């Protein structure tokens, strides 16, 4: 039986947290599991070996660093973490070995900075497991077929853990972090948020794609395809956390038949653009979307009417989008600092009254809805950034998410 454990940055940042990490490793080892432990870089921005600290270092000292060498530098945070944990385990009398992502068999394409995992060859990891060692793997990184070091982008350690779990046919991938599991909303904004006991891969993928940073959506997809369950749980307690599994199993285990709303998520830093297009020029709208696409600007909340187009872009793209529109002769109206609030639930498909409840909850608090959109499992509303936290709180109360079992 093999288990993969992943520990995030805050779980490794100081001695006290690392003691908790050791406790979880010892417990699982005592239960007889072969353990693969994936680690992130230690700590958050400002702490010496954190990924954001390394990025700041590059910003100040490495502006002319090519992408290949940038990835070499960025991969160091996890290497330090892996070696540190290996030392702590050995001191406790737990035999262990530390591996880089490449050494652990994670083979990626050559897109430095946001590499994709092409395959995982777990043979070396299996050898160490057979030798009764805890295998500590540096997360967030892999290597190309030629041995070049690559990094996987934000949340990459979750992806490393899921990919190793899939390749090793692990019993479970445990993602240890600084909260009690996947909550009904980001606890930093909604004090009432509650941990979910069981969710389906689809539900959490949806939450993750809509901004819930607790787990990376790519990791969920990899685990889903391999049929490996994930558990998101706290490093700092012995809670069971949230089990992420197939929808039918999730339904069975949690007892709900058709949960309308699972949770809320949000993305800030969105700019809304309104473009009037002449009705006698049917090509104008096509020209606008083509210009965005050609320039790599992804668009959202798209609303096309004969009179014009309303859509949103991410803040970093806003300036370029406006410039392109002006060059085409349009005078867009912009609303900066908007936020996208998502109401997510597998069971809202066709359910009447969900949108009415959202509108009611927000109008009661005088929160203007700037735009809305929906799919079979999600309803989105665009609000101004200052209304974001109150909107999340209002929706959390309206759907009684604090009563989530
Ligand atoms: P790690 O370093 O362990 O990977 P992250 O910061 O990536 O940790 O993810 C954990 C954080 O995700 C939490 O501290 C929490 O603020 C945030 N978060 C956002 N949405 C949610 C949610 N729905 N449930 C739990 N945590 C969430
Ligand atoms: Mg994370």
XYZ file of C-alpha atoms and ligand atoms in Angstrom:
433
model
C 0.000 0.000 0.000
C 1.413 3.358 -1.072
C 0.316 6.776 0.125
C 1.444 10.149 -1.212
C 1.581 13.057 1.216
C 2.095 16.642 0.071
C 3.047 19.428 2.447
C 2.612 23.077 1.389
C 4.809 26.057 2.162
C 3.259 27.098 5.486
C 3.379 23.492 6.684
C 7.183 23.577 6.492
C 7.937 27.176 7.411
C 9.110 26.792 11.023
C 10.232 24.189 13.505
C 6.801 23.847 15.095
C 5.140 23.174 11.723
C 7.855 20.739 10.726
C 7.223 18.823 13.958
C 3.609 18.439 12.812
C 4.814 17.206 9.431
C 6.955 14.563 11.149
C 3.964 13.511 13.232
C 1.835 12.840 10.119
C 4.658 10.960 8.424
C 5.368 8.800 11.499
C 1.677 8.010 11.948
C 1.201 6.826 8.360
C 4.452 4.912 8.395
C 3.406 3.129 11.581
C 0.249 2.039 9.760
C 2.452 0.225 7.278
C 2.085 2.452 4.214
C 4.930 3.033 1.776
C 5.296 6.830 1.808
C 6.137 9.317 -0.909
C 6.302 12.825 0.553
C 6.097 15.771 -1.847
C 7.228 19.113 -0.461
C 6.815 22.743 -1.499
C 9.357 25.458 -0.785
C 9.386 26.542 2.862
C 7.338 29.554 3.909
C 5.808 32.550 2.195
C 7.181 35.697 0.492
C 9.937 37.256 2.597
C 11.120 33.998 4.119
C 14.530 33.061 2.715
C 13.782 30.015 0.539
C 10.130 30.635 -0.406
C 9.239 30.628 -4.103
C 8.021 34.236 -4.007
C 11.291 35.276 -2.367
C 13.196 33.605 -5.193
C 10.950 35.389 -7.717
C 11.708 38.723 -6.008
C 15.401 37.845 -6.178
C 15.115 37.211 -9.911
C 13.230 40.497 -10.318
C 16.095 42.371 -8.648
C 19.126 40.430 -9.813
C 18.200 38.216 -12.691
C 16.328 40.303 -15.236
C 18.455 39.002 -18.059
C 18.240 35.432 -16.894
C 17.046 33.112 -19.694
C 13.956 30.984 -18.922
C 16.004 27.814 -18.620
C 18.268 29.261 -15.923
C 15.293 30.940 -14.222
C 13.786 27.489 -13.709
C 17.111 26.236 -12.320
C 16.987 28.982 -9.730
C 13.267 28.549 -8.938
C 13.626 24.811 -8.387
C 15.992 25.398 -5.448
C 13.295 26.225 -2.876
C 11.852 22.713 -3.064
C 15.307 21.113 -3.095
C 16.192 22.844 0.175
C 12.855 21.756 1.597
C 13.320 18.110 0.539
C 16.855 17.895 1.900
C 15.795 19.533 5.182
C 12.945 17.071 5.667
C 15.239 14.152 4.819
C 17.598 15.285 7.565
C 14.765 15.594 10.117
C 13.433 12.130 9.245
C 16.842 10.505 9.527
C 17.334 12.175 12.906
C 14.058 10.586 14.042
C 15.364 7.208 12.932
C 13.105 7.104 9.857
C 15.251 6.144 6.852
C 14.602 8.469 3.925
C 15.981 9.702 0.639
C 15.442 13.057 -1.091
C 14.891 13.268 -4.851
C 14.540 16.101 -7.342
C 11.394 15.968 -9.489
C 13.481 14.657 -12.391
C 15.078 11.944 -10.260
C 11.600 10.898 -9.108
C 10.766 10.238 -12.770
C 8.630 13.296 -13.521
C 9.208 13.956 -17.222
C 7.865 17.233 -18.635
C 7.758 19.115 -21.898
C 10.184 22.003 -22.357
C 7.922 24.926 -21.470
C 10.087 26.489 -18.775
C 8.046 28.170 -16.050
C 4.823 26.322 -16.846
C 5.884 22.869 -17.968
C 3.346 20.092 -18.449
C 3.975 16.576 -17.171
C 4.321 14.227 -20.148
C 4.828 11.041 -18.145
C 6.039 9.697 -14.834
C 8.464 6.798 -14.556
C 8.150 5.718 -10.922
C 10.715 2.894 -11.057
C 13.357 4.660 -8.972
C 10.780 5.696 -6.359
C 9.549 2.094 -6.210
C 13.089 0.833 -5.605
C 13.550 3.106 -2.603
C 10.112 2.152 -1.271
C 11.048 -1.523 -1.550
C 14.119 -0.620 0.492
C 11.741 0.669 3.219
C 12.704 4.317 2.758
C 10.411 7.327 2.939
C 10.888 8.966 -0.452
C 10.905 12.773 -0.179
C 10.326 14.440 -3.555
C 10.860 18.108 -4.386
C 7.512 19.337 -5.712
C 6.779 21.918 -8.446
C 9.475 20.565 -10.754
C 10.376 17.938 -13.300
C 12.907 17.450 -16.044
C 12.707 17.169 -19.814
C 13.792 13.982 -21.616
C 17.185 15.729 -22.008
C 17.488 16.324 -18.290
C 16.774 20.063 -18.299
C 15.190 21.226 -15.036
C 11.659 22.621 -15.474
C 9.068 24.086 -13.103
C 5.333 23.462 -13.298
C 3.872 26.888 -12.462
C 1.761 28.023 -9.516
C 0.332 25.235 -7.362
C 2.766 22.872 -9.080
C 3.494 20.762 -5.992
C -0.159 19.662 -5.907
C 0.315 18.523 -9.501
C 3.559 16.677 -8.656
C 1.794 14.837 -5.833
C -1.202 13.863 -7.972
C 1.010 12.691 -10.850
C 3.129 10.520 -8.537
C -0.033 9.199 -6.883
C -1.441 8.240 -10.283
C 1.786 6.599 -11.479
C 2.198 4.630 -8.248
C -1.515 3.726 -8.084
C -1.488 5.155 -4.585
C -4.303 4.468 -2.173
C -4.712 8.201 -1.549
C -2.973 11.541 -2.125
C -3.074 13.561 1.088
C -2.674 17.312 0.517
C -1.684 18.823 3.862
C -2.182 22.573 4.216
C -3.006 25.336 6.705
C -6.811 24.887 6.728
C -9.058 22.002 7.816
C -9.878 20.932 4.266
C -11.816 22.364 1.366
C -14.187 24.882 2.853
C -17.477 26.216 1.529
C -15.644 29.508 0.787
C -12.245 31.075 1.405
C -12.046 31.321 5.210
C -10.022 34.520 4.924
C -13.121 36.275 3.551
C -16.008 34.274 4.980
C -15.680 33.583 8.702
C -18.666 31.218 8.557
C -17.037 28.930 5.971
C -17.212 25.222 6.882
C -15.071 22.272 5.788
C -16.771 19.898 3.342
C -16.520 16.237 4.361
C -16.759 14.783 0.846
C -16.790 16.383 -2.600
C -16.607 15.019 -6.125
C -13.666 15.651 -8.435
C -15.968 17.752 -10.635
C -17.137 19.960 -7.791
C -13.649 20.765 -6.527
C -12.285 21.188 -10.041
C -14.977 23.769 -10.580
C -14.138 25.529 -7.329
C -10.417 25.456 -8.114
C -10.866 26.825 -11.651
C -12.991 29.603 -10.191
C -10.286 30.743 -7.824
C -10.343 28.478 -4.731
C -6.579 28.345 -4.269
C -6.614 25.454 -1.820
C -5.758 22.926 -4.546
C -4.628 23.222 -8.158
C -7.248 22.106 -10.710
C -4.647 20.242 -12.783
C -3.886 18.062 -9.769
C -7.579 17.228 -9.422
C -7.827 16.308 -13.109
C -4.838 13.987 -12.932
C -6.202 12.220 -9.840
C -9.657 11.975 -11.411
C -8.334 10.328 -14.580
C -6.358 7.815 -12.518
C -9.191 7.239 -10.048
C -6.970 8.108 -7.080
C -8.779 9.787 -4.181
C -7.409 13.032 -2.747
C -7.751 14.200 0.813
C -7.198 17.865 1.652
C -6.399 18.180 5.354
C -4.640 20.232 7.975
C -1.001 19.809 8.945
C -1.849 21.343 12.296
C -4.572 18.953 13.467
C -5.609 15.339 13.210
C -8.844 16.147 11.374
C -9.835 13.927 8.476
C -10.229 16.891 6.147
C -12.082 16.706 2.840
C -12.227 13.569 0.732
C -12.275 14.212 -3.017
C -13.582 11.244 -4.955
C -15.892 10.071 -7.755
C -19.343 11.686 -7.771
C -21.222 8.451 -7.070
C -18.942 7.579 -4.133
C -19.096 11.144 -2.845
C -22.871 11.020 -2.931
C -22.914 7.684 -1.163
C -20.477 8.717 1.560
C -21.955 12.130 2.269
C -25.576 11.099 2.153
C -26.696 13.991 -0.057
C -28.671 13.134 -3.124
C -28.396 16.365 -5.024
C -26.603 19.196 -3.294
C -27.691 22.393 -5.041
C -24.787 24.596 -3.995
C -21.436 23.193 -2.849
C -19.441 26.341 -2.276
C -18.310 29.776 -3.374
C -15.122 30.957 -5.027
C -13.798 34.270 -6.267
C -11.254 35.899 -8.530
C -10.278 39.530 -8.094
C -8.452 41.803 -10.509
C -10.963 41.777 -13.351
C -11.693 44.713 -15.703
C -15.033 45.078 -17.463
C -15.103 46.558 -20.957
C -18.174 47.895 -22.759
C -17.816 48.485 -26.506
C -20.521 50.075 -28.666
C -20.473 48.630 -32.166
C -22.353 50.110 -35.131
C -25.393 48.031 -36.096
C -24.685 48.477 -39.816
C -21.218 46.932 -39.439
C -21.804 43.254 -38.595
C -18.091 42.472 -38.772
C -17.169 44.867 -35.956
C -17.836 42.371 -33.193
C -15.827 39.699 -34.911
C -12.925 42.152 -35.311
C -12.963 42.880 -31.577
C -12.809 39.220 -30.528
C -10.210 38.418 -33.201
C -7.968 41.217 -31.948
C -8.210 39.915 -28.378
C -7.479 36.345 -29.485
C -4.538 37.248 -31.718
C -2.980 39.153 -28.825
C -3.447 36.298 -26.377
C -6.002 38.122 -24.218
C -8.495 35.725 -22.712
C -12.013 37.119 -22.410
C -14.811 36.252 -20.040
C -18.402 37.248 -19.175
C -19.048 37.748 -22.875
C -22.346 39.387 -23.663
C -23.069 40.251 -27.292
C -26.083 42.317 -28.376
C -26.803 44.146 -31.643
C -25.755 47.386 -29.937
C -22.421 46.235 -28.655
C -20.309 43.923 -26.544
C -19.749 43.659 -22.838
C -16.890 41.471 -21.622
C -14.128 41.200 -19.054
C -10.362 40.713 -19.163
C -7.802 40.121 -16.426
C -6.239 43.296 -15.008
C -2.782 42.614 -16.500
C -4.355 42.556 -20.004
C -6.633 45.572 -19.549
C -4.272 48.259 -20.850
C -3.458 46.338 -24.017
C -7.137 45.509 -24.604
C -8.132 49.171 -24.380
C -5.297 50.200 -26.683
C -6.312 47.601 -29.281
C -9.939 48.759 -29.135
C -8.925 52.409 -29.591
C -6.711 51.492 -32.543
C -9.789 49.917 -34.134
C -11.711 53.147 -33.630
C -13.806 52.152 -30.614
C -14.083 54.110 -27.401
C -14.564 51.451 -24.706
C -16.060 52.205 -21.323
C -13.985 50.470 -18.650
C -14.691 49.475 -15.094
C -11.528 48.409 -13.308
C -11.195 46.538 -9.989
C -14.038 44.113 -10.432
C -14.284 40.626 -8.945
C -15.856 37.455 -10.220
C -17.871 35.609 -7.595
C -18.831 32.024 -8.420
C -21.648 29.990 -6.878
C -20.775 26.344 -7.527
C -22.867 23.235 -7.260
C -23.359 20.038 -9.172
C -27.074 19.982 -8.474
C -28.123 23.419 -9.683
C -28.688 22.314 -13.252
C -32.200 23.355 -14.134
C -33.056 24.030 -10.499
C -35.410 26.987 -10.486
C -34.841 29.850 -8.114
C -31.060 29.698 -7.671
C -30.484 32.887 -9.647
C -33.432 34.564 -7.906
C -31.874 33.755 -4.538
C -28.526 35.202 -5.635
C -30.108 38.425 -6.863
C -32.186 38.718 -3.705
C -29.183 38.182 -1.406
C -27.129 40.823 -3.194
C -29.837 43.469 -3.662
C -30.746 43.180 0.017
C -27.213 44.384 0.771
C -27.218 46.992 -1.997
C -24.540 45.174 -3.955
C -24.899 45.967 -7.665
C -24.498 42.998 -10.032
C -22.438 44.340 -12.947
C -22.931 41.232 -15.071
C -23.831 37.579 -14.679
C -23.311 34.289 -16.490
C -24.131 30.663 -15.862
C -23.320 27.101 -16.861
C -24.867 23.828 -15.745
C -22.880 23.769 -12.511
C -21.930 27.390 -11.803
C -23.473 30.857 -11.675
C -21.098 33.806 -11.818
C -21.725 37.399 -10.839
C -19.409 40.288 -11.478
C -19.247 42.830 -8.655
C -16.873 45.618 -7.758
C -13.887 44.464 -5.711
C -14.998 46.296 -2.591
C -18.305 44.411 -2.713
C -16.594 41.047 -3.101
C -16.286 39.989 0.557
C -19.798 41.233 1.495
C -21.189 39.439 -1.577
C -19.513 36.170 -0.578
C -20.826 36.524 2.966
C -24.353 37.313 1.772
C -24.423 34.331 -0.598
C -22.953 32.030 2.031
C -25.816 32.959 4.355
C -28.485 32.835 1.626
C -27.618 29.239 0.715
C -27.145 28.281 4.398
C -23.675 26.935 3.614
C -22.698 27.177 7.287
C -25.060 24.224 7.779
C -23.093 22.066 5.332
C -22.640 18.636 6.947
P -0.235 25.510 0.556
O 0.971 26.354 0.763
O -0.417 24.478 1.623
O -0.311 24.914 -0.831
P -2.258 27.431 -0.244
O -2.076 28.823 0.249
O -1.910 27.129 -1.662
O -1.493 26.454 0.771
O -3.785 26.990 -0.009
C -4.406 27.111 1.263
C -5.204 28.406 1.345
O -6.257 28.397 0.388
C -5.930 28.607 2.652
O -5.104 29.215 3.621
C -7.133 29.464 2.277
O -6.989 30.813 2.636
C -7.201 29.380 0.762
N -8.524 29.016 0.267
C -9.198 29.630 -0.722
N -10.390 29.063 -0.939
C -10.491 28.035 -0.077
C -11.500 27.050 0.177
N -12.651 27.012 -0.500
N -11.242 26.137 1.134
C -10.087 26.154 1.823
N -9.107 27.060 1.639
C -9.297 27.996 0.698
Mg -1.046 25.523 -2.753
